[in-house]
CSV table of C-alpha atoms in Angstrom, one decimal:
chain,number,residue,atom,x,y,z
A,29,THR,CA,-22.9,-3.4,-6.7
A,30,GLN,CA,-22.1,-1.2,-3.8
A,31,LEU,CA,-21.2,2.3,-4.8
A,32,LEU,CA,-20.4,5.5,-2.8
A,33,GLU,CA,-21.0,8.8,-4.3
A,34,GLN,CA,-19.4,11.9,-2.9
A,35,SER,CA,-20.4,15.5,-3.4
A,36,PRO,CA,-19.2,18.0,-4.2
A,37,GLN,CA,-16.2,16.8,-6.2
A,38,PHE,CA,-14.3,20.1,-5.8
A,39,LEU,CA,-14.6,22.8,-3.2
A,40,SER,CA,-12.6,26.0,-3.0
A,41,ILE,CA,-13.3,28.3,0.0
A,42,GLN,CA,-11.7,31.0,2.0
A,43,GLU,CA,-10.2,30.5,5.5
A,44,GLY,CA,-12.9,30.7,8.2
A,45,GLU,CA,-15.8,29.4,6.1
A,46,ASN,CA,-17.8,26.3,7.0
A,47,LEU,CA,-18.4,23.4,4.6
A,48,THR,CA,-20.1,20.0,4.3
A,49,VAL,CA,-19.1,17.1,2.2
A,50,TYR,CA,-21.6,14.3,1.5
A,51,CYS,CA,-21.2,10.6,0.9
A,52,ASN,CA,-24.3,8.7,-0.3
A,53,SER,CA,-25.1,5.1,-1.3
A,54,SER,CA,-28.2,3.0,-2.1
A,55,SER,CA,-26.6,0.2,-0.1
A,56,VAL,CA,-26.4,-0.3,3.6
A,57,PHE,CA,-22.9,-0.3,5.1
A,58,SER,CA,-22.0,-1.8,8.5
A,59,SER,CA,-19.7,1.2,8.9
A,60,LEU,CA,-18.2,4.1,7.0
A,61,GLN,CA,-14.8,5.6,7.2
A,62,TRP,CA,-13.5,9.0,6.3
A,63,TYR,CA,-10.0,9.5,5.1
A,64,ARG,CA,-7.9,12.5,4.2
A,65,GLN,CA,-5.2,12.3,1.6
A,66,GLU,CA,-2.5,14.8,0.8
A,67,PRO,CA,-0.7,14.9,-2.5
A,68,GLY,CA,2.0,12.2,-2.8
A,69,GLU,CA,0.8,10.4,0.3
A,70,GLY,CA,-1.6,7.5,1.1
A,71,PRO,CA,-5.0,8.1,2.7
A,72,VAL,CA,-5.0,8.6,6.5
A,73,LEU,CA,-8.0,7.5,8.5
A,74,LEU,CA,-9.9,10.3,10.2
A,75,VAL,CA,-12.8,8.5,11.7
A,76,THR,CA,-15.0,5.4,11.6
A,77,VAL,CA,-18.8,5.7,12.1
A,78,VAL,CA,-20.6,2.5,13.0
A,79,THR,CA,-24.0,3.2,14.5
A,80,GLY,CA,-26.9,4.7,12.5
A,81,GLY,CA,-27.4,8.3,13.6
A,82,GLU,CA,-24.0,8.4,15.2
A,83,VAL,CA,-22.2,11.8,15.4
A,84,LYS,CA,-18.4,12.0,16.0
A,85,LYS,CA,-16.4,15.1,16.5
A,86,LEU,CA,-12.7,15.5,15.8
A,87,LYS,CA,-11.7,19.1,16.7
A,88,ARG,CA,-13.4,21.3,14.0
A,89,LEU,CA,-14.6,18.2,12.0
A,90,THR,CA,-18.0,16.7,12.6
A,91,PHE,CA,-18.9,13.3,11.1
A,92,GLN,CA,-22.5,12.0,10.9
A,93,PHE,CA,-23.7,8.5,9.9
A,94,GLY,CA,-27.2,8.4,8.5
A,95,ASP,CA,-30.0,6.6,10.4
A,96,ALA,CA,-30.3,4.0,7.7
A,97,ARG,CA,-26.5,3.6,7.4
A,98,LYS,CA,-26.6,4.5,3.7
A,99,ASP,CA,-25.0,8.0,3.9
A,100,SER,CA,-22.6,10.1,5.9
A,101,SER,CA,-21.5,13.7,6.0
A,102,LEU,CA,-18.4,15.6,7.0
A,103,HIS,CA,-18.8,19.1,8.3
A,104,ILE,CA,-15.8,21.4,8.8
A,105,THR,CA,-16.2,24.5,10.9
A,106,ALA,CA,-13.9,27.5,10.3
A,107,ALA,CA,-11.8,25.9,7.7
A,108,GLN,CA,-8.0,26.5,7.7
A,109,PRO,CA,-5.5,26.2,4.9
A,110,GLY,CA,-4.2,23.1,6.7
A,111,ASP,CA,-7.5,21.4,5.9
A,112,THR,CA,-6.6,21.4,2.2
A,113,GLY,CA,-6.6,17.9,0.7
A,114,LEU,CA,-8.7,15.0,-0.8
A,115,TYR,CA,-11.4,13.7,1.5
A,116,LEU,CA,-12.5,10.2,0.9
A,117,CYS,CA,-15.4,8.2,2.3
A,118,ALA,CA,-15.1,4.4,2.3
A,119,GLY,CA,-17.1,1.4,3.4
A,120,ALA,CA,-16.4,-2.3,3.6
A,121,ASN,CA,-17.6,-4.6,0.8
A,122,GLN,CA,-20.1,-7.3,1.6
A,123,ALA,CA,-17.3,-9.9,2.0
A,124,GLY,CA,-15.5,-7.6,4.4
A,125,THR,CA,-12.3,-8.0,2.5
A,126,ALA,CA,-12.0,-4.6,0.8
A,127,LEU,CA,-12.9,-1.0,1.1
A,128,ILE,CA,-15.1,0.6,-1.4
A,129,PHE,CA,-14.1,4.3,-1.9
A,130,GLY,CA,-16.0,7.3,-3.2
A,131,LYS,CA,-14.3,9.4,-5.8
A,132,GLY,CA,-13.4,12.0,-3.2
A,133,THR,CA,-13.8,15.7,-2.6
A,134,THR,CA,-10.9,17.9,-3.3
A,135,LEU,CA,-10.9,20.8,-0.8
A,136,SER,CA,-8.8,23.9,-1.2
A,137,VAL,CA,-8.8,26.5,1.6
A,138,SER,CA,-7.1,29.7,0.8
A,139,SER,CA,-6.0,32.3,3.3
B,20,GLU,CA,3.9,7.6,9.8
B,21,THR,CA,1.8,4.4,9.3
B,22,GLY,CA,4.5,1.8,9.4
B,23,VAL,CA,3.7,0.6,5.9
B,24,THR,CA,6.5,1.2,3.5
B,25,GLN,CA,6.3,0.9,-0.3
B,26,SER,CA,9.0,0.8,-3.0
B,27,PRO,CA,9.8,2.2,-5.4
B,28,THR,CA,8.1,5.6,-4.8
B,29,HIS,CA,8.1,6.5,-8.5
B,30,LEU,CA,8.9,4.6,-11.7
B,31,ILE,CA,8.4,4.9,-15.4
B,32,LYS,CA,7.8,1.9,-17.6
B,33,THR,CA,7.1,1.3,-21.3
B,34,ARG,CA,3.9,-0.2,-22.6
B,35,GLY,CA,4.2,-4.0,-22.7
B,36,GLN,CA,6.8,-4.2,-19.9
B,37,GLN,CA,6.3,-5.8,-16.5
B,38,VAL,CA,6.6,-4.2,-13.1
B,39,THR,CA,6.9,-5.4,-9.5
B,40,LEU,CA,5.9,-3.2,-6.6
B,41,ARG,CA,6.8,-4.0,-3.0
B,42,CYS,CA,5.2,-3.4,0.4
B,43,SER,CA,6.3,-4.0,3.9
B,44,SER,CA,3.3,-4.1,6.2
B,45,GLN,CA,3.0,-2.7,9.7
B,46,SER,CA,4.6,-4.9,12.3
B,47,GLY,CA,2.1,-7.6,13.4
B,48,HIS,CA,-0.3,-7.1,10.6
B,49,ASN,CA,-1.1,-10.3,8.6
B,50,THR,CA,-3.3,-8.9,5.9
B,51,VAL,CA,-2.2,-6.8,2.9
B,52,SER,CA,-4.4,-5.2,0.4
B,53,TRP,CA,-3.5,-3.4,-2.9
B,54,TYR,CA,-5.4,-0.5,-4.4
B,55,GLN,CA,-5.0,1.4,-7.6
B,56,GLN,CA,-5.8,5.1,-7.5
B,57,ALA,CA,-6.0,6.9,-10.9
B,58,LEU,CA,-5.6,10.7,-10.9
B,59,GLY,CA,-8.7,12.4,-9.6
B,60,GLN,CA,-10.3,9.1,-8.5
B,61,GLY,CA,-10.7,7.2,-5.2
B,62,PRO,CA,-8.7,4.0,-4.7
B,63,GLN,CA,-10.0,0.9,-6.4
B,64,PHE,CA,-9.5,-2.5,-4.7
B,65,ILE,CA,-7.2,-4.9,-6.6
B,66,PHE,CA,-6.8,-7.8,-4.2
B,67,GLN,CA,-6.1,-8.8,-0.6
B,68,TYR,CA,-3.7,-11.4,0.8
B,69,TYR,CA,-4.2,-13.0,4.2
B,70,ARG,CA,-1.6,-15.3,5.6
B,71,GLU,CA,0.0,-15.8,2.1
B,72,GLU,CA,-3.3,-16.7,0.4
B,73,GLU,CA,-5.4,-14.4,-1.9
B,74,ASN,CA,-8.5,-13.6,0.2
B,75,GLY,CA,-10.5,-11.4,-2.3
B,76,ARG,CA,-10.1,-9.8,-5.6
B,77,GLY,CA,-11.5,-6.7,-7.3
B,78,ASN,CA,-12.4,-6.2,-11.0
B,79,PHE,CA,-8.8,-6.4,-12.3
B,80,PRO,CA,-7.5,-8.7,-15.1
B,81,PRO,CA,-5.3,-11.7,-14.4
B,82,ARG,CA,-2.2,-9.7,-15.5
B,83,PHE,CA,-2.4,-8.1,-12.1
B,84,SER,CA,-1.0,-10.7,-9.7
B,85,GLY,CA,0.4,-10.7,-6.2
B,86,LEU,CA,2.3,-12.5,-3.5
B,87,GLN,CA,2.5,-12.4,0.2
B,88,PHE,CA,5.6,-13.8,2.0
B,89,PRO,CA,5.9,-15.5,5.4
B,90,ASN,CA,6.9,-12.2,7.0
B,91,TYR,CA,3.7,-10.7,5.6
B,92,SER,CA,5.4,-8.4,3.1
B,93,SER,CA,3.8,-8.4,-0.3
B,94,GLU,CA,4.4,-7.8,-4.0
B,95,LEU,CA,2.2,-6.6,-6.7
B,96,ASN,CA,3.1,-7.7,-10.3
B,97,VAL,CA,1.6,-6.2,-13.4
B,98,ASN,CA,2.4,-7.8,-16.8
B,99,ALA,CA,1.9,-6.4,-20.3
B,100,LEU,CA,1.6,-2.8,-19.0
B,101,GLU,CA,-1.0,-0.6,-20.6
B,102,LEU,CA,-1.1,3.2,-20.7
B,103,ASP,CA,-4.2,3.1,-18.4
B,104,ASP,CA,-2.2,1.3,-15.7
B,105,SER,CA,-0.6,4.7,-14.9
B,106,ALA,CA,-1.7,5.4,-11.4
B,107,LEU,CA,-0.8,5.5,-7.7
B,108,TYR,CA,-0.6,2.0,-6.3
B,109,LEU,CA,-1.4,1.8,-2.6
B,110,CYS,CA,-0.6,-0.9,-0.2
B,111,ALA,CA,-2.7,-1.2,3.0
B,112,SER,CA,-2.1,-3.5,6.0
B,113,SER,CA,-4.4,-4.6,8.8
B,114,LEU,CA,-4.6,-7.2,11.5
B,115,SER,CA,-7.0,-9.6,10.0
B,116,GLY,CA,-8.7,-10.7,6.8
B,117,ARG,CA,-12.0,-8.8,7.7
B,118,GLY,CA,-12.0,-5.2,6.5
B,119,SER,CA,-15.0,-4.1,8.6
B,120,GLY,CA,-14.1,-2.8,12.0
B,121,ASN,CA,-10.4,-3.1,11.6
B,122,THR,CA,-8.2,-0.1,11.1
B,123,ILE,CA,-6.4,-0.2,7.8
B,124,TYR,CA,-3.1,1.6,7.4
B,125,PHE,CA,-2.0,2.8,4.0
B,126,GLY,CA,1.5,3.3,2.7
B,127,GLU,CA,2.5,6.4,0.7
B,128,GLY,CA,2.1,4.6,-2.6
B,129,SER,CA,4.1,3.9,-5.7
B,130,TRP,CA,3.6,6.2,-8.6
B,131,LEU,CA,3.7,4.2,-11.9
B,132,THR,CA,3.8,6.0,-15.2
B,133,VAL,CA,3.4,3.9,-18.4
B,134,VAL,CA,4.6,5.6,-21.6
C-alpha cells in the first residue's frame, strides 16, 4: 500500500520565519505534487517534481524531490500571512488513475 | 478559477437518505475523479471516470456510485448515508485517464453534513 506521511501536522509561526514541511514514503513515486488548500476551497497545484534530486523554486517556496523519489520537502522562506493554508503532498497510485494524498500540514502565519 | 464547478456547495442530509453531487469538468477534459476529504485529513480517492466508464476505484463501499455523461460532466451518488460520510467531496478533472504527469484541476467541493 502506497502511503505518504507529512510532518509536521500543524505549524504556527510568525511572519518572516522560515519553515520546512516534509513528505515521506516507503514507496517510490514517479512524481510528487504539492498542493495548497484554503478553507472552503479545493486544492490548488503548486508544483510537480519528477526527477530524483530535482529542486524547483516558486518565489519564496522551494520544493525538493529526494534522490530515491520516496520523499519530498517544501521550504518557505520569510513566511507571510498569505501563506496560511493546508499544504498537501500527493503522488500517483501505481495504476496511474488516482492521487494518493498525505494528511497535510496546516500552516498558520501570524503578523 | 479552475473551470471545475460543483453543486451544491453545502447540504445537510439525514442518516439513511441518499444524495447526489454534481460536477462539470474543465472544458476539453475527459476524465473526472471524485475524492472525499474528512475534516483534518487529506483527500481520499473514491473513483475515476474516463469516457463514461469507471476507470479505477478506491476503498469505498458500493453505496458510493457514480456516472459520467457524454459531455464529461459527472455525478456522485451516495446511498444509505452514514454519519461518517460527512465530509468535503471534491471533483477533479484532467485530460486523460492517466493521473501521472497530467495536471489535475479540483473544484471547490461540496460540503455534506449527515445528521
